[in-house]
Amino acid sequence: MQVTIPGDVKELVAKRGLKESDIVDVVNTAEKEKKYLKKGNDALAKKRIGDIMVYVMCDLSGKGTAVVKTAYSHKMNLGKVVNLMSESEWKTADGKPVSDGHIEVEYMTVRRNAPALVVPETGDAFLEEYLAVKTIAAAEGLFEKKRA
Amino acid sequence: MNNHYILSIVVRGKGISMGYEEMFPPIDKKWHSNANKRFASSFVDKQHDRIDVDSIILSNACVVCGYTIRDFYTKPDLGIACVAWASEMYDLLPVTHWFFSLPWINELGSTMQYKETLPPISTGPVISEPEEVDTKINVPDKETIKNGWSTKQFMTAYDYVAKNLPETLVPISYGFDLVGAAADLVGVENFIMWTFTEPEAAHKLVRKYVDTSILGAEVMADKFGSAMLTVGSVLANNDIFDDNAVEEYSVKSMYYYVSNCFKRGAGPQVFYHLCGNHQTDYTRFKENLLWSPFTVMHIGYSGRNAFPAAVLKETFQDKATVMVSVDTKLLIDPDPSKVYNNSRDQLLAGRDAKKGCILGTCCECPMYTIPGQMRALVKAARDFGTYGTW
């Protein structure tokens, strides 16, 4: 898989402290293991790298090419499925349904719930970008300061 | 005539918003530090001191500081300063809040009026026919919300706190009662009728109100970097609606509100406030709300009684921190043992909730809450909610 990272996305991921090599790794690993989500031409992949979970969203409309649209990360560990809600617009790489729902997240020994995209068949979960960079990032900050 | 009295006269008589910080001694940092750790206890699994008490103190804070209910609402900066002072006095939360029940309807066309003993209310419905939801109710753009009346009230309060009481600042945006506020635009009785005869218009009206409220949260988050969300189901309760209608109109709207507020940078804290009678509809909230790592679930009543803490714990402890309640009318009953005993019973049933417990009141503590009864509430939290004693 040829991974292309446009200039504006390079700037964004640099601001978010992510390495381009890690982004390529996330995409290639997901492609190899066929473990990613799809919505139209978009694909969402994730991989734990060190202490953070790195996500990459790509446009797969070009054959054999993944054009990175965004990448983001969070520090929380993803845990068990809490509940499944309605079916989302996403599918697994092999076309199975993906639900909106909640999973347990763990950070600094605290376990709480967070909304996520959940694969009902496997319990695998993905956090969407807005949650990771806003809601969860803010929650991580509060946990680190031990305040609410 | 001392300076405090002179300043009070200026504040009361002229409505001049100046120098409230000069009227209150500085916050007790030792108290605040302890209260801060206590407040965090429920959310970070690091038990400290005792279960916290949130009596949802609003205009009562002004009353106990020598001002009026009207002062609380007409002068948000004074109001929130009084909340800070009362919170320290009663050993409540280390964070401040200020709100009223009908935000954002002014931006949808309502005219607001102040009352002596009530929060600001509208002068009346702005529409009466279903087709007017399309023609007369328009979701404003963000700039209009930013410069609108509701935002001005909240910013007056939170700018004051940011400047003078920064350690107590948790910016909050209020959807509050999504169904009730939307209903106010057409009149509550008409709205209830519409849910039977014009459900499409009723749904559309609620959605327009919710979309407006989401913009309010976005404006708050833009300014402060985040914004706790307080959203409730007040009109939508079992005295008015069956469980299906509560789910359709309220639960789904709350999910939509929180989800879209998160997308705009608000959160991560969420306070779900189910006021009124939620005897059977409470089950509909469990699997259909959005749960963030910092969520509190609060339910006021089951029938005419305080919602049982055991049921609240059993139902929601895997989802969120639970806030168990004492019947608010006991706070104006001249028998503090009733508050104490009700608090004890609710604490014993709810204090070991998996994700933490807070002791609260079923709704806002009454404007003329008796100080001794507030003491009974906090004393019960000390006597039956101190960590390590059970």
Coordinates of C-alpha atoms in Angstrom, one line a residue:
Chain A
M1 CA 0.0 0.0 0.0
Q2 CA 1.4 3.4 -1.0
V3 CA 0.7 5.9 1.8
T4 CA 0.5 9.5 0.9
I5 CA 0.4 12.3 3.5
P6 CA -0.6 15.7 2.0
G7 CA 1.3 18.8 3.3
D8 CA -1.6 20.1 5.3
V9 CA -2.1 16.8 7.0
K10 CA 1.7 16.6 7.7
E11 CA 1.4 19.9 9.5
L12 CA -1.6 18.7 11.5
V13 CA 0.0 15.5 12.6
A14 CA 3.2 17.3 13.6
K15 CA 1.1 19.6 15.8
R16 CA -0.4 16.5 17.4
G17 CA 3.0 15.1 18.1
L18 CA 2.7 12.1 15.8
K19 CA 5.4 10.7 13.6
E20 CA 4.9 10.2 9.9
S21 CA 6.6 6.8 10.2
D22 CA 4.0 5.7 12.8
I23 CA 1.2 6.8 10.5
V24 CA 2.6 4.7 7.7
D25 CA 2.9 1.8 10.2
V26 CA -0.7 2.1 11.3
V27 CA -2.0 2.0 7.7
N28 CA 0.3 -0.9 6.6
T29 CA -0.5 -3.0 9.7
A30 CA -4.3 -2.5 9.2
E31 CA -4.0 -3.3 5.6
K32 CA -2.0 -6.5 6.3
E33 CA -4.4 -7.6 9.1
K34 CA -7.5 -6.4 7.3
K35 CA -8.5 -4.8 10.6
Y36 CA -10.0 -1.4 9.9
L37 CA -13.3 0.3 9.4
K38 CA -14.7 1.6 6.2
K39 CA -17.3 4.3 5.3
G40 CA -17.5 4.9 1.5
N41 CA -13.9 5.5 0.4
D42 CA -12.8 6.3 3.9
A43 CA -10.9 3.9 6.1
L44 CA -10.2 4.2 9.8
A45 CA -7.3 2.3 11.2
K46 CA -5.7 2.2 14.6
K47 CA -2.6 0.8 16.3
R48 CA -1.2 1.0 19.8
I49 CA 2.3 2.5 19.5
G50 CA 4.1 2.9 22.8
D51 CA 1.8 4.5 25.3
I52 CA -0.7 5.9 22.8
M53 CA -3.3 4.6 20.4
V54 CA -2.8 6.1 17.0
Y55 CA -5.6 6.4 14.5
V56 CA -5.3 7.2 10.8
M57 CA -8.2 8.0 8.5
C58 CA -7.4 7.5 4.8
D59 CA -9.0 7.9 1.4
L60 CA -8.8 4.6 -0.4
S61 CA -10.4 5.8 -3.7
G62 CA -7.0 5.5 -5.5
K63 CA -6.1 1.8 -6.1
G64 CA -3.2 0.7 -4.0
T65 CA -2.9 4.1 -2.5
A66 CA -4.0 5.5 0.9
V67 CA -4.2 9.2 1.1
V68 CA -4.1 10.2 4.7
K69 CA -6.9 12.6 5.6
T70 CA -6.2 12.9 9.3
A71 CA -4.4 11.2 12.2
Y72 CA -4.9 11.5 15.9
S73 CA -4.2 9.7 19.2
H74 CA -5.3 9.2 22.8
K75 CA -3.6 7.8 25.8
M76 CA -6.5 6.0 27.4
N77 CA -6.6 2.2 27.2
L78 CA -9.7 0.8 25.5
G79 CA -11.5 -1.9 27.5
K80 CA -14.5 -4.0 27.4
V81 CA -17.8 -3.2 25.6
V82 CA -20.3 -1.5 27.8
N83 CA -23.2 -1.3 25.4
L84 CA -24.2 -1.3 21.8
M85 CA -26.6 1.3 20.4
S86 CA -27.7 1.9 16.8
E87 CA -25.8 0.7 13.8
S88 CA -23.3 3.3 12.5
E89 CA -22.4 4.3 9.0
W90 CA -19.1 2.4 9.3
K91 CA -18.5 -1.2 8.4
T92 CA -15.6 -3.5 9.0
A93 CA -13.1 -4.1 6.3
D94 CA -15.1 -7.3 5.4
G95 CA -18.4 -5.5 5.4
K96 CA -19.8 -6.4 8.8
P97 CA -21.8 -3.9 10.8
V98 CA -20.3 -1.4 13.3
S99 CA -22.3 0.1 16.1
D100 CA -22.3 3.3 18.0
G101 CA -21.9 2.3 21.7
H102 CA -19.8 2.7 24.7
I103 CA -16.7 1.0 26.0
E104 CA -14.7 1.0 29.2
V105 CA -11.7 3.3 29.1
E106 CA -8.9 3.1 31.6
Y107 CA -6.4 5.8 32.5
M108 CA -4.1 6.2 35.5
T109 CA -6.0 3.2 37.1
V110 CA -9.4 4.9 36.7
R111 CA -12.0 3.1 34.7
R112 CA -14.9 5.0 33.2
N113 CA -17.0 4.9 30.1
A114 CA -16.7 6.6 26.7
P115 CA -18.6 6.6 23.5
A116 CA -17.0 4.6 20.7
L117 CA -17.5 2.8 17.4
V118 CA -17.8 -0.9 18.3
V119 CA -17.5 -4.0 16.2
P120 CA -20.2 -6.2 17.8
E121 CA -18.7 -9.4 16.5
T122 CA -15.2 -8.8 18.1
G123 CA -15.7 -6.1 20.6
D124 CA -13.0 -4.1 18.9
A125 CA -13.5 -0.3 19.4
F126 CA -12.5 2.9 17.7
L127 CA -12.7 6.4 19.0
E128 CA -13.7 9.0 16.4
E129 CA -11.5 12.1 15.9
Y130 CA -13.7 14.6 17.7
L131 CA -13.9 12.4 20.8
A132 CA -10.2 11.7 20.9
V133 CA -8.9 15.2 20.3
K134 CA -11.5 17.0 22.4
T135 CA -13.6 15.0 24.9
I136 CA -11.1 12.3 25.7
A137 CA -8.1 14.7 25.6
A138 CA -9.8 17.0 28.1
A139 CA -10.7 14.0 30.3
E140 CA -7.1 12.8 30.2
G141 CA -6.1 16.3 31.4
L142 CA -8.5 16.2 34.3
F143 CA -7.4 12.7 35.3
E144 CA -3.7 13.9 35.2
K145 CA -4.6 16.8 37.5
K146 CA -6.7 14.6 39.7
R147 CA -9.6 17.0 39.4
A148 CA -13.0 17.2 37.9
Chain B
M1 CA -22.5 53.0 58.0
N2 CA -19.9 50.5 57.0
N3 CA -18.5 50.0 53.5
H4 CA -20.3 46.7 53.0
Y5 CA -23.6 48.3 53.8
I6 CA -22.9 51.2 51.5
L7 CA -21.9 48.9 48.6
S8 CA -24.9 46.8 49.2
I9 CA -27.2 49.8 48.8
V10 CA -25.4 50.7 45.6
V11 CA -25.8 47.2 44.3
R12 CA -29.4 46.8 45.4
G13 CA -30.6 50.2 44.5
K14 CA -28.9 51.0 41.2
G15 CA -28.3 47.6 39.8
I16 CA -24.7 48.6 39.3
S17 CA -22.4 45.7 38.8
M18 CA -19.2 46.7 40.4
G19 CA -16.7 45.4 42.9
Y20 CA -18.7 42.4 44.2
E21 CA -15.3 40.8 44.9
E22 CA -14.8 43.5 47.5
M23 CA -17.8 42.4 49.4
F24 CA -16.6 38.8 50.0
P25 CA -13.5 37.9 52.0
P26 CA -11.0 35.8 50.0
I27 CA -11.7 32.2 49.6
D28 CA -10.3 30.0 52.3
K29 CA -7.6 28.2 50.4
K30 CA -7.3 25.4 52.9
W31 CA -11.0 24.7 52.6
H32 CA -11.0 24.9 48.9
S33 CA -8.0 22.6 48.5
N34 CA -9.7 19.9 50.6
A35 CA -13.1 20.4 48.9
N36 CA -11.4 20.2 45.5
K37 CA -9.9 16.8 46.3
R38 CA -13.2 15.7 47.7
F39 CA -15.1 16.8 44.6
A40 CA -12.6 14.9 42.4
S41 CA -13.0 11.7 44.5
S42 CA -16.1 10.5 42.7
F43 CA -14.5 10.8 39.3
V44 CA -10.9 9.8 39.8
D45 CA -11.4 6.9 42.2
K46 CA -9.2 8.5 44.8
Q47 CA -11.4 8.6 47.9
H48 CA -10.9 11.7 50.0
D49 CA -12.8 12.9 53.1
R50 CA -16.4 12.2 52.5
I51 CA -19.2 12.0 49.9
D52 CA -19.7 15.4 48.5
V53 CA -22.9 17.5 48.8
D54 CA -24.4 19.4 45.9
S55 CA -27.6 21.0 47.0
I56 CA -28.0 22.7 43.6
I57 CA -27.8 26.0 45.3
L58 CA -28.9 29.0 43.1
S59 CA -30.9 32.0 44.3
N60 CA -30.8 30.7 47.9
A61 CA -27.1 31.7 47.8
C62 CA -28.1 35.3 47.3
V63 CA -30.8 35.1 50.0
V64 CA -28.3 33.8 52.6
C65 CA -25.9 36.6 51.7
G66 CA -28.6 39.3 52.2
Y67 CA -29.8 39.8 48.7
T68 CA -32.9 38.9 46.8
I69 CA -33.9 36.1 44.5
R70 CA -34.3 38.7 41.8
D71 CA -30.7 39.9 42.4
F72 CA -29.4 36.4 41.7
Y73 CA -30.9 36.5 38.2
T74 CA -30.5 40.1 37.3
K75 CA -26.9 40.2 38.4
P76 CA -25.2 36.9 37.4
D77 CA -21.8 38.1 38.7
L78 CA -23.3 38.8 42.2
G79 CA -25.2 35.6 42.0
I80 CA -22.2 33.4 41.3
A81 CA -20.1 35.2 43.9
C82 CA -22.8 34.4 46.4
V83 CA -22.8 30.7 45.3
A84 CA -19.0 30.6 46.0
W85 CA -19.5 32.2 49.4
A86 CA -22.4 29.9 50.4
S87 CA -20.6 26.9 49.1
E88 CA -17.7 27.6 51.4
M89 CA -20.0 28.4 54.3
Y90 CA -21.9 25.2 54.0
D91 CA -18.9 23.1 52.9
L92 CA -20.5 22.2 49.5
L93 CA -18.7 22.0 46.1
P94 CA -15.5 23.8 45.3
V95 CA -16.9 24.9 41.9
T96 CA -19.3 27.6 41.1
H97 CA -22.4 27.7 38.8
W98 CA -25.1 30.0 37.8
F99 CA -28.1 29.3 35.6
F100 CA -31.8 29.6 35.0
S101 CA -34.2 27.2 33.5
L102 CA -35.0 28.8 30.1
P103 CA -31.7 29.7 28.3
W104 CA -31.7 30.2 24.6
I105 CA -35.4 30.9 24.1
N106 CA -34.8 34.6 23.9
E107 CA -32.6 33.9 20.9
L108 CA -35.6 32.0 19.4
G109 CA -38.0 34.9 19.7
S110 CA -39.2 34.9 23.3
T111 CA -39.2 38.1 25.4
M112 CA -37.8 37.5 28.8
Q113 CA -39.0 39.1 32.0
Y114 CA -37.6 39.1 35.5
K115 CA -39.8 38.3 38.5
E116 CA -39.3 38.9 42.2
T117 CA -39.3 35.3 43.2
L118 CA -38.7 33.4 40.0
P119 CA -35.9 32.9 37.4
P120 CA -36.4 34.8 34.2
I121 CA -39.4 33.6 32.3
S122 CA -40.9 34.4 28.9
T123 CA -43.8 36.8 28.5
G124 CA -45.6 34.1 26.6
P125 CA -45.5 31.8 23.6
V126 CA -44.1 33.1 20.3
I127 CA -46.0 30.7 18.1
S128 CA -49.4 29.0 18.2
E129 CA -49.7 27.1 14.9
P130 CA -47.7 24.1 13.8
E131 CA -46.6 25.7 10.5
E132 CA -45.1 28.5 12.4
V133 CA -42.3 26.2 13.6
D134 CA -41.1 26.5 10.0
T135 CA -41.8 30.1 9.4
K136 CA -41.2 31.8 12.8
I137 CA -38.7 29.6 14.7
N138 CA -35.3 30.0 13.2
V139 CA -32.1 28.6 14.6
P140 CA -29.8 31.6 14.9
D141 CA -26.2 31.6 13.6
K142 CA -23.3 31.2 16.0
E143 CA -22.5 34.9 16.0
T144 CA -26.1 35.8 17.0
I145 CA -25.8 33.3 19.9
K146 CA -22.5 34.6 20.9
N147 CA -23.8 38.2 21.1
G148 CA -27.2 37.1 22.4
W149 CA -28.9 37.7 25.7
S150 CA -28.4 34.2 27.2
T151 CA -24.7 34.1 26.4
K152 CA -24.4 37.6 28.0
Q153 CA -25.9 36.2 31.2
F154 CA -23.5 33.2 31.4
M155 CA -20.5 35.2 30.4
T156 CA -21.2 37.9 33.0
A157 CA -21.1 35.1 35.6
Y158 CA -18.1 33.2 34.3
D159 CA -16.0 36.2 33.4
Y160 CA -16.4 37.3 37.0
V161 CA -15.4 33.9 38.2
A162 CA -12.4 33.7 35.8
K163 CA -11.2 37.0 37.1
N164 CA -12.0 36.8 40.8
L165 CA -12.5 33.1 41.7
P166 CA -10.5 31.2 39.2
E167 CA -10.0 28.2 41.4
T168 CA -13.7 27.6 41.4
L169 CA -14.2 28.0 37.6
V170 CA -15.8 25.1 35.7
P171 CA -17.5 26.8 32.7
I172 CA -20.9 25.2 32.2
S173 CA -23.2 25.3 29.3
Y174 CA -26.9 24.6 29.8
G175 CA -29.3 22.8 27.5
F176 CA -31.1 22.3 30.7
D177 CA -34.7 21.2 29.9
L178 CA -34.6 20.6 26.2
V179 CA -38.3 19.6 25.9
G180 CA -39.6 22.1 28.5
A181 CA -37.8 25.1 27.0
A182 CA -39.0 24.2 23.5
A183 CA -42.5 23.8 24.8
D184 CA -42.3 27.3 26.3
L185 CA -42.1 28.7 22.7
V186 CA -45.6 27.4 22.0
G187 CA -47.0 27.2 25.5
V188 CA -46.7 24.1 27.6
E189 CA -50.3 23.0 27.2
N190 CA -50.2 23.5 23.5
F191 CA -47.0 21.5 23.2
I192 CA -48.3 18.6 25.2
M193 CA -51.4 18.6 22.8
W194 CA -49.1 18.7 19.8
T195 CA -47.3 15.6 21.0
F196 CA -50.6 13.8 20.3
T197 CA -52.0 15.8 17.4
E198 CA -48.9 17.4 15.7
P199 CA -46.0 15.2 16.6
E200 CA -43.9 16.2 13.6
A201 CA -44.2 19.9 14.5
A202 CA -43.5 19.1 18.2
H203 CA -40.3 17.1 17.2
K204 CA -39.1 19.8 14.9
L205 CA -39.6 22.5 17.6
V206 CA -37.6 20.5 20.1
R207 CA -34.8 19.9 17.5
K208 CA -34.6 23.6 16.7
Y209 CA -34.3 24.4 20.4
V210 CA -31.6 21.7 20.8
D211 CA -29.7 23.0 17.8
T212 CA -29.7 26.5 19.3
S213 CA -28.5 25.1 22.7
I214 CA -25.7 23.3 21.0
L215 CA -24.5 26.6 19.5
G216 CA -24.5 28.0 23.1
A217 CA -22.3 25.2 24.3
E218 CA -19.9 25.8 21.3
V219 CA -19.6 29.5 22.2
M220 CA -18.8 28.6 25.8
A221 CA -16.2 26.0 24.7
D222 CA -14.7 28.4 22.2
K223 CA -14.1 30.9 25.0
F224 CA -13.0 28.6 27.8
G225 CA -11.5 25.6 26.0
S226 CA -14.2 23.2 27.3
A227 CA -17.6 23.4 28.9
M228 CA -19.4 21.1 31.2
L229 CA -22.8 20.2 30.0
T230 CA -25.9 20.3 32.1
V231 CA -28.9 18.9 30.4
G232 CA -32.1 17.6 31.8
S233 CA -35.5 16.0 31.4
V234 CA -37.9 18.1 33.4
L235 CA -41.1 18.6 31.6
A236 CA -40.6 15.2 30.0
N237 CA -41.4 13.1 33.1
N238 CA -44.0 10.5 34.0
D239 CA -46.5 13.0 35.3
I240 CA -46.9 14.3 31.8
F241 CA -45.7 11.7 29.3
D242 CA -45.5 7.9 29.1
D243 CA -42.2 6.2 28.8
N244 CA -42.2 6.1 25.0
A245 CA -42.8 9.8 24.7
V246 CA -40.1 10.6 27.3
E247 CA -37.7 8.5 25.2
E248 CA -38.8 10.0 21.9
Y249 CA -38.8 13.6 22.9
S250 CA -36.3 13.8 25.7
V251 CA -33.8 10.9 25.8
K252 CA -33.1 11.1 22.1
S253 CA -32.7 14.9 22.3
M254 CA -30.3 14.6 25.2
Y255 CA -28.2 12.1 23.3
Y256 CA -28.2 14.4 20.2
Y257 CA -27.4 17.4 22.3
V258 CA -24.4 15.9 24.1
S259 CA -23.1 14.2 21.0
N260 CA -23.1 17.4 19.0
C261 CA -21.7 19.5 21.9
F262 CA -18.8 17.1 22.1
K263 CA -18.2 17.5 18.4
R264 CA -17.9 21.2 19.1
G265 CA -15.5 21.0 21.9
A266 CA -17.8 21.1 24.9
G267 CA -17.6 18.5 27.7
P268 CA -16.2 16.2 28.9
Q269 CA -18.2 16.7 32.0
V270 CA -21.9 15.9 31.7
F271 CA -24.6 16.4 34.4
Y272 CA -27.8 14.7 33.6
H273 CA -30.6 16.2 35.7
L274 CA -33.9 14.4 35.6
C275 CA -36.2 16.5 37.6
G276 CA -39.8 15.6 38.3
N277 CA -41.3 12.2 38.5
H278 CA -39.3 9.5 36.7
Q279 CA -41.0 6.5 38.3
T280 CA -40.8 4.2 35.2
D281 CA -39.2 6.2 32.4
Y282 CA -35.7 6.1 34.1
T283 CA -35.1 2.8 32.4
R284 CA -35.1 4.5 29.0
F285 CA -32.2 6.7 29.9
K286 CA -29.8 3.9 30.8
E287 CA -29.0 2.5 27.3
N288 CA -29.8 5.6 25.3
L289 CA -27.7 8.4 26.7
L290 CA -24.1 9.3 26.0
W291 CA -21.7 8.5 28.8
S292 CA -18.4 10.3 29.1
P293 CA -15.7 9.6 31.6
F294 CA -17.0 12.4 33.7
T295 CA -20.8 12.0 33.9
V296 CA -23.2 12.4 36.8
M297 CA -26.7 10.9 36.7
H298 CA -29.2 12.6 38.9
I299 CA -32.9 11.7 39.2
G300 CA -35.2 13.8 41.4
Y301 CA -38.4 11.9 42.1
S302 CA -40.2 8.6 41.8
G303 CA -43.8 9.5 42.2
R304 CA -44.0 12.0 45.0
N305 CA -40.9 10.6 46.8
A306 CA -37.2 11.2 46.4
F307 CA -36.0 8.8 43.8
P308 CA -34.7 5.7 45.6
A309 CA -30.9 5.7 45.8
A310 CA -30.8 1.9 45.7
V311 CA -32.6 1.9 42.3
L312 CA -30.4 4.8 41.0
K313 CA -27.3 2.9 42.0
E314 CA -28.4 -0.4 40.7
T315 CA -29.4 1.1 37.3
F316 CA -26.7 3.6 36.6
Q317 CA -23.6 2.7 38.7
D318 CA -21.9 1.0 35.7
K319 CA -22.5 4.1 33.6
A320 CA -21.8 7.1 35.7
T321 CA -21.4 8.7 39.1
V322 CA -24.8 8.8 40.8
M323 CA -26.2 11.8 42.6
V324 CA -28.7 10.5 45.2
S325 CA -31.4 13.0 46.4
V326 CA -33.1 14.4 49.4
D327 CA -36.6 15.8 48.9
T328 CA -36.2 19.5 48.5
K329 CA -39.4 20.3 50.4
L330 CA -37.7 19.0 53.6
L331 CA -35.2 21.9 53.3
I332 CA -38.0 24.3 54.2
D333 CA -39.6 22.1 56.8
P334 CA -38.6 23.3 60.3
D335 CA -37.4 19.9 61.4
P336 CA -33.8 19.2 60.5
S337 CA -34.0 15.6 61.5
K338 CA -36.2 14.9 58.5
V339 CA -33.4 16.1 56.2
Y340 CA -30.8 14.2 58.2
N341 CA -32.8 11.0 58.2
N342 CA -33.7 11.2 54.5
S343 CA -30.0 11.9 53.7
R344 CA -28.9 9.0 55.9
D345 CA -31.2 6.6 54.2
Q346 CA -30.2 7.7 50.7
L347 CA -26.5 7.6 51.5
L348 CA -26.7 4.2 53.0
A349 CA -28.3 2.9 49.9
G350 CA -26.1 4.7 47.4
R351 CA -22.8 5.5 48.9
D352 CA -20.9 2.5 47.6
A353 CA -21.9 3.1 43.9
K354 CA -19.1 1.8 41.7
K355 CA -18.3 5.1 40.0
G356 CA -18.9 7.3 43.0
C357 CA -21.8 8.9 44.7
I358 CA -22.8 12.5 45.5
L359 CA -25.5 13.6 47.9
G360 CA -27.9 16.1 46.4
T361 CA -31.4 17.5 46.6
C362 CA -34.1 16.4 44.2
C363 CA -34.0 19.7 42.5
E364 CA -32.6 23.2 43.2
C365 CA -32.6 23.8 46.9
P366 CA -35.5 26.1 47.7
M367 CA -34.9 29.9 47.6
Y368 CA -35.7 30.1 51.3
T369 CA -33.9 27.0 52.4
I370 CA -33.4 27.0 56.2
P371 CA -29.7 27.1 57.0
G372 CA -30.1 24.5 59.7
Q373 CA -31.6 22.1 57.2
M374 CA -28.6 22.6 54.9
R375 CA -26.4 21.8 57.9
A376 CA -28.4 18.6 58.4
L377 CA -27.7 17.6 54.8
V378 CA -24.0 18.1 55.1
K379 CA -23.8 16.6 58.6
A380 CA -25.4 13.4 57.2
A381 CA -22.8 13.3 54.5
R382 CA -20.1 13.5 57.2
D383 CA -21.8 11.0 59.5
F384 CA -22.7 8.4 56.8
G385 CA -20.5 9.3 53.9
T386 CA -17.0 9.6 55.3
Y387 CA -14.7 7.3 53.3
G388 CA -13.1 4.5 55.3
T389 CA -16.0 4.2 57.7
W390 CA -18.0 1.6 55.9

